[in-house]
C-alpha cells in the first residue's frame, strides 16, 4: 500500500549464493540501514512459538527408543548409488543425484536410512556385540516427486521423515526389532488389529489408543527387494484418518540377508527396521 512505501523488485546476483529466501534480503536491508537505527515498536501480532508436530513426535520417539537401549547416530545425508541400492539388494530407481559429486561416496541423496546404520556397524567392529549392539536414527530421506508443491513451485522432490533401527549380535534379534515396532506404535497410540492380537496370544495388554488408528503386520513378499532374508521379513500396515481409512504400508523390518551383511562387511547377524513417521500424527 502507499502507507508502506514503494515496492522494490530485487534480483539476486549469481555471486550471492547465500541468499536463499526473502528473509535474507530483509537481513541485508537491516544491516545496510543499521539495526540500531530501527525504531522500536511493540509487535502488533500476538503469537506463540512451538514445534512442528512432526519434529515434536521425532523428539519424543528419540527419547523413548534411547530408553530401550538403542544408541542414536546421525549419519550423512549423501551416499553412493551402490550403498543406497545395490548393496542393499534393491533395484536402482530414481533418486536425487549430484551433477558433480566430490567423490563416489556422495553421488545421491539417500532414499533410506539403513546404509548409514550399517556403515556405522562396519566402523565399530571393536565394540562388544555379546549382549547385542543396538543403533537407531530418526532423520529425513529425500524422495523424487514430480507432484510435490512447495510455495507454489514443483520442486521435483520431497523430504520424508523415517525411523530406522538395527540390532546386531550373536543372534539375529528379530524378536527385539519386532518388539521395537510394537513399542513405537504403542507410543503413537495406534492399536493393533484384532487378527494381529489373536496371533500374539496373551502377550498384548490393552492401552489407550486413538480412535480409528490401527496397524497390522504381514509377511513381506516383494521379490524385487533382497534386503532381508527370505521368509524372515515383514511389513507394517497402517489404517488411519491420515491414510484416508485405507491400509498403507509404512515400513518394513526383518533379518538382513547375508549378502547385505557381506556388502557392508558386518560379521554378526543383524535385524533392521525402517518406518515412515509422516503418517503417524
XYZ file of N, CA and C in Angstrom, residues 66-198:
399
model
N 15.826 -44.449 22.876
C 17.084 -44.448 23.621
C 16.910 -45.156 24.972
N 15.758 -44.976 25.592
C 15.485 -45.657 26.864
C 15.407 -47.172 26.678
N 15.107 -47.606 25.471
C 15.044 -49.040 25.188
C 16.429 -49.636 24.939
N 17.461 -48.836 25.096
C 18.823 -49.348 24.984
C 19.491 -49.129 23.654
N 18.863 -48.356 22.773
C 19.440 -48.089 21.459
C 20.299 -46.823 21.500
N 21.380 -46.828 20.733
C 22.292 -45.687 20.648
C 21.928 -44.875 19.406
N 21.701 -43.591 19.596
C 21.341 -42.749 18.457
C 22.585 -42.344 17.670
N 22.468 -42.377 16.363
C 23.537 -41.924 15.478
C 22.970 -40.895 14.520
N 23.848 -40.085 13.955
C 23.471 -39.097 12.947
C 24.403 -39.276 11.763
N 23.885 -39.832 10.684
C 24.720 -40.171 9.540
C 24.546 -39.161 8.413
N 25.436 -39.242 7.420
C 25.456 -38.276 6.323
C 24.247 -38.463 5.413
N 23.751 -37.359 4.886
C 22.591 -37.409 4.004
C 22.907 -37.833 2.584
N 24.179 -37.836 2.221
C 24.593 -38.266 0.881
C 25.253 -39.634 0.957
N 25.098 -40.419 -0.090
C 25.743 -41.724 -0.138
C 25.948 -42.133 -1.587
N 26.597 -43.263 -1.789
C 26.847 -43.747 -3.147
C 25.631 -44.511 -3.658
N 25.550 -44.646 -4.969
C 24.466 -45.430 -5.567
C 24.565 -46.885 -5.119
N 25.780 -47.372 -4.990
C 25.971 -48.754 -4.563
C 25.437 -48.981 -3.153
N 25.766 -48.082 -2.214
C 25.296 -48.234 -0.826
C 23.784 -48.081 -0.722
N 23.224 -47.185 -1.505
C 21.800 -46.878 -1.399
C 20.912 -47.937 -2.053
N 21.428 -48.609 -3.070
C 20.605 -49.579 -3.795
C 21.257 -50.966 -3.868
N 22.341 -51.084 -4.622
C 22.916 -52.389 -4.946
C 23.326 -53.176 -3.707
N 24.029 -52.533 -2.772
C 24.500 -53.236 -1.578
C 23.354 -53.704 -0.696
N 22.187 -53.071 -0.821
C 21.009 -53.474 -0.039
C 20.148 -54.487 -0.782
N 20.577 -54.899 -1.968
C 19.801 -55.865 -2.737
C 18.571 -55.268 -3.382
N 18.574 -53.960 -3.614
C 17.429 -53.280 -4.218
C 17.741 -52.899 -5.661
N 16.737 -52.872 -6.526
C 16.962 -52.369 -7.884
C 17.231 -50.870 -7.861
N 18.047 -50.397 -8.771
C 18.365 -48.965 -8.835
C 17.164 -48.219 -9.392
N 16.642 -47.297 -8.607
C 15.483 -46.494 -9.001
C 15.862 -45.010 -8.949
N 14.873 -44.176 -9.184
C 15.126 -42.731 -9.225
C 15.544 -42.214 -7.859
N 16.465 -41.264 -7.856
C 16.925 -40.609 -6.630
C 17.475 -39.247 -7.006
N 17.481 -38.337 -6.049
C 18.060 -37.005 -6.285
C 19.575 -37.169 -6.322
N 20.172 -36.866 -7.463
C 21.602 -37.099 -7.647
C 22.353 -35.784 -7.791
N 23.632 -35.821 -7.459
C 24.503 -34.659 -7.600
C 25.144 -34.690 -8.982
N 25.152 -33.539 -9.657
C 25.710 -33.476 -11.008
C 27.231 -33.560 -10.992
N 27.857 -33.098 -9.897
C 29.321 -33.110 -9.828
C 29.751 -33.479 -8.409
N 29.563 -34.763 -8.003
C 29.886 -35.158 -6.625
C 31.372 -35.074 -6.336
N 31.703 -34.775 -5.077
C 33.105 -34.651 -4.677
C 33.827 -35.987 -4.802
N 33.129 -37.084 -4.468
C 33.692 -38.422 -4.648
C 32.557 -39.411 -4.763
N 32.908 -40.684 -4.908
C 31.900 -41.712 -5.165
C 30.963 -41.919 -3.981
N 31.368 -41.479 -2.787
C 30.542 -41.652 -1.592
C 29.388 -40.660 -1.527
N 29.393 -39.635 -2.387
C 28.375 -38.583 -2.325
C 27.677 -38.422 -3.670
N 27.143 -39.509 -4.200
C 26.519 -39.459 -5.526
C 25.054 -39.056 -5.476
N 24.321 -39.548 -4.489
C 22.876 -39.297 -4.412
C 22.487 -38.917 -2.993
N 21.317 -38.287 -2.875
C 20.726 -38.046 -1.556
C 20.003 -39.331 -1.147
N 20.254 -39.792 0.045
C 19.743 -41.098 0.473
C 18.224 -41.184 0.387
N 17.747 -42.346 -0.013
C 16.314 -42.639 -0.003
C 15.958 -43.609 1.120
N 16.949 -44.017 1.893
C 16.755 -44.889 3.049
C 17.837 -44.582 4.080
N 17.516 -44.777 5.352
C 18.478 -44.527 6.426
C 19.365 -45.736 6.714
N 19.015 -46.884 6.154
C 19.698 -48.128 6.505
C 21.197 -48.138 6.185
N 21.651 -47.626 5.026
C 23.094 -47.668 4.752
C 23.934 -46.952 5.807
N 23.454 -45.858 6.334
C 24.189 -45.128 7.361
C 24.385 -45.945 8.617
N 23.346 -46.670 9.041
C 23.463 -47.506 10.236
C 24.388 -48.698 9.990
N 24.301 -49.288 8.803
C 25.149 -50.439 8.504
C 26.621 -50.031 8.398
N 26.890 -48.850 7.875
C 28.283 -48.379 7.815
C 28.785 -48.020 9.214
N 27.877 -47.595 10.084
C 28.264 -47.351 11.485
C 28.658 -48.663 12.158
N 27.894 -49.731 11.891
C 28.262 -51.050 12.409
C 29.608 -51.495 11.840
N 29.808 -51.214 10.563
C 31.049 -51.605 9.899
C 32.267 -50.969 10.549
N 32.122 -49.730 10.994
C 33.250 -48.999 11.569
C 33.353 -49.163 13.091
N 32.513 -50.015 13.669
C 32.560 -50.241 15.118
C 32.705 -51.723 15.438
N 33.531 -52.413 14.665
C 33.748 -53.843 14.877
C 34.410 -54.135 16.221
N 35.142 -53.159 16.744
C 35.844 -53.382 18.007
C 34.914 -53.311 19.213
N 33.680 -52.858 19.016
C 32.722 -52.786 20.127
C 32.254 -54.183 20.507
N 31.709 -54.289 21.706
C 31.214 -55.582 22.180
C 29.827 -55.857 21.610
N 29.678 -57.012 20.972
C 28.393 -57.427 20.419
C 27.774 -58.558 21.236
N 28.384 -58.884 22.375
C 27.943 -60.032 23.164
C 26.489 -59.900 23.611
N 26.132 -58.728 24.113
C 24.768 -58.501 24.570
C 23.890 -57.836 23.543
N 24.364 -57.754 22.304
C 23.605 -57.086 21.244
C 24.022 -55.639 21.114
N 24.187 -55.189 19.890
C 24.599 -53.806 19.603
C 23.441 -53.118 18.893
N 22.830 -52.139 19.562
C 21.606 -51.504 19.060
C 21.893 -50.075 18.594
N 21.454 -49.758 17.390
C 21.598 -48.404 16.847
C 20.255 -47.930 16.309
N 20.053 -46.606 16.303
C 18.859 -46.060 15.657
C 19.130 -44.644 15.165
N 18.329 -44.236 14.206
C 18.386 -42.865 13.694
C 16.995 -42.441 13.272
N 16.632 -41.221 13.616
C 15.391 -40.610 13.134
C 15.792 -39.362 12.361
N 15.607 -39.406 11.073
C 16.044 -38.296 10.231
C 15.257 -38.320 8.929
N 15.637 -37.442 8.005
C 14.931 -37.313 6.736
C 15.647 -38.039 5.611
N 14.859 -38.565 4.689
C 15.364 -39.008 3.397
C 14.709 -38.120 2.349
N 15.229 -38.141 1.140
C 14.684 -37.316 0.062
C 14.222 -38.226 -1.063
N 12.959 -38.088 -1.458
C 12.363 -38.936 -2.480
C 11.950 -38.107 -3.689
N 12.241 -38.564 -4.895
C 11.773 -37.845 -6.094
C 10.258 -37.807 -6.132
N 9.702 -36.654 -6.462
C 8.248 -36.493 -6.532
C 7.940 -35.320 -7.456
N 7.403 -35.625 -8.628
C 7.126 -34.591 -9.627
C 5.857 -33.807 -9.336
N 5.102 -34.214 -8.309
C 3.841 -33.537 -7.998
C 3.882 -32.742 -6.704
N 4.967 -32.888 -5.936
C 5.055 -32.201 -4.647
C 5.276 -30.708 -4.870
N 4.449 -29.880 -4.210
C 4.483 -28.429 -4.413
C 4.933 -27.734 -3.138
N 5.915 -26.865 -3.266
C 6.399 -26.061 -2.145
C 6.383 -24.598 -2.585
N 5.620 -23.771 -1.855
C 5.452 -22.348 -2.184
C 5.113 -22.165 -3.664
N 4.090 -22.922 -4.118
C 3.544 -22.831 -5.474
C 4.547 -23.237 -6.551
N 5.585 -23.970 -6.173
C 6.587 -24.418 -7.134
C 6.764 -25.928 -7.017
N 6.771 -26.615 -8.138
C 7.048 -28.046 -8.144
C 8.556 -28.225 -8.083
N 9.042 -28.727 -6.973
C 10.488 -28.819 -6.762
C 11.058 -30.158 -7.229
N 10.204 -31.142 -7.480
C 10.668 -32.420 -8.004
C 11.116 -33.418 -6.965
N 11.089 -33.044 -5.694
C 11.499 -33.955 -4.620
C 10.846 -33.510 -3.320
N 10.812 -34.417 -2.359
C 10.247 -34.079 -1.044
C 11.000 -34.822 0.049
N 11.011 -34.231 1.230
C 11.598 -34.888 2.406
C 10.583 -35.829 3.036
N 11.072 -36.932 3.570
C 10.231 -37.879 4.296
C 10.953 -38.263 5.581
N 10.266 -38.146 6.707
C 10.867 -38.458 7.997
C 10.773 -39.975 8.242
N 11.905 -40.573 8.590
C 11.961 -42.011 8.819
C 12.570 -42.305 10.196
N 12.193 -43.446 10.727
C 12.851 -44.003 11.916
C 13.458 -45.330 11.510
N 14.748 -45.509 11.783
C 15.451 -46.719 11.394
C 16.237 -47.242 12.589
N 16.254 -48.555 12.770
C 16.973 -49.156 13.893
C 17.559 -50.487 13.467
N 18.673 -50.862 14.085
C 19.294 -52.164 13.823
C 19.674 -52.823 15.140
N 19.646 -54.143 15.139
C 20.138 -54.944 16.260
C 21.123 -55.937 15.686
N 22.332 -55.960 16.230
C 23.373 -56.872 15.756
C 23.988 -57.575 16.946
N 24.132 -58.902 16.846
C 24.676 -59.651 17.977
C 24.861 -61.117 17.648
N 25.069 -61.946 18.666
C 25.263 -63.389 18.443
C 24.066 -64.044 17.768
N 22.867 -63.530 18.032
C 21.650 -64.000 17.360
C 21.090 -62.860 16.517
N 20.161 -63.190 15.637
C 19.642 -62.178 14.707
C 18.867 -61.069 15.415
N 18.211 -61.406 16.537
C 17.459 -60.390 17.266
C 16.191 -59.945 16.579
N 15.594 -60.825 15.761
C 14.353 -60.467 15.074
C 13.266 -60.078 16.068
N 13.192 -60.844 17.178
C 12.150 -60.552 18.173
C 12.391 -59.216 18.862
N 13.652 -58.779 18.934
C 13.972 -57.485 19.548
C 13.463 -56.344 18.668
N 13.739 -56.446 17.365
C 13.280 -55.422 16.424
C 11.760 -55.434 16.313
N 11.173 -56.641 16.330
C 9.717 -56.745 16.293
C 9.115 -56.058 17.510
N 9.739 -56.233 18.661
C 9.263 -55.568 19.873
C 9.352 -54.066 19.777
N 10.390 -53.569 19.099
C 10.521 -52.116 18.928
C 9.412 -51.573 18.043
N 9.014 -52.338 17.026
C 7.890 -51.923 16.172
C 6.638 -51.734 17.017
N 6.327 -52.739 17.837
C 5.133 -52.643 18.682
C 5.247 -51.496 19.685
N 6.446 -51.264 20.195
C 6.652 -50.174 21.162
C 6.409 -48.820 20.509
N 6.920 -48.641 19.306
C 6.731 -47.364 18.601
C 5.249 -47.133 18.320
N 4.549 -48.159 17.878
C 3.129 -48.000 17.569
C 2.322 -47.725 18.835
N 2.719 -48.347 19.953
C 2.037 -48.078 21.224
C 2.260 -46.636 21.660
N 3.496 -46.152 21.512
C 3.797 -44.774 21.886
C 3.023 -43.784 21.025
N 2.762 -44.156 19.769
C 1.990 -43.287 18.870
C 0.493 -43.496 19.023
N 0.100 -44.315 20.009
C -1.307 -44.568 20.336
C -2.056 -45.196 19.164
N -1.393 -46.150 18.495
C -2.002 -46.889 17.392
C -2.256 -48.309 17.871
N -3.480 -48.779 17.746
C -3.865 -50.091 18.268
C -3.617 -51.184 17.236
N -3.218 -52.377 17.670
C -3.082 -53.497 16.734
C -4.468 -53.998 16.315
N -4.562 -54.501 15.093
C -5.832 -55.046 14.619
C -6.124 -56.374 15.325
N -7.387 -56.769 15.278
C -7.843 -57.928 16.059
C -7.099 -59.207 15.675
N -6.864 -59.444 14.367
C -6.200 -60.677 13.969
C -4.736 -60.696 14.404
N -4.119 -59.514 14.477
C -2.735 -59.442 14.955
C -2.675 -59.733 16.457
N -3.651 -59.226 17.206
C -3.725 -59.503 18.644
C -3.954 -60.994 18.875
N -4.819 -61.595 18.052
C -5.125 -63.019 18.209
C -3.890 -63.886 17.988
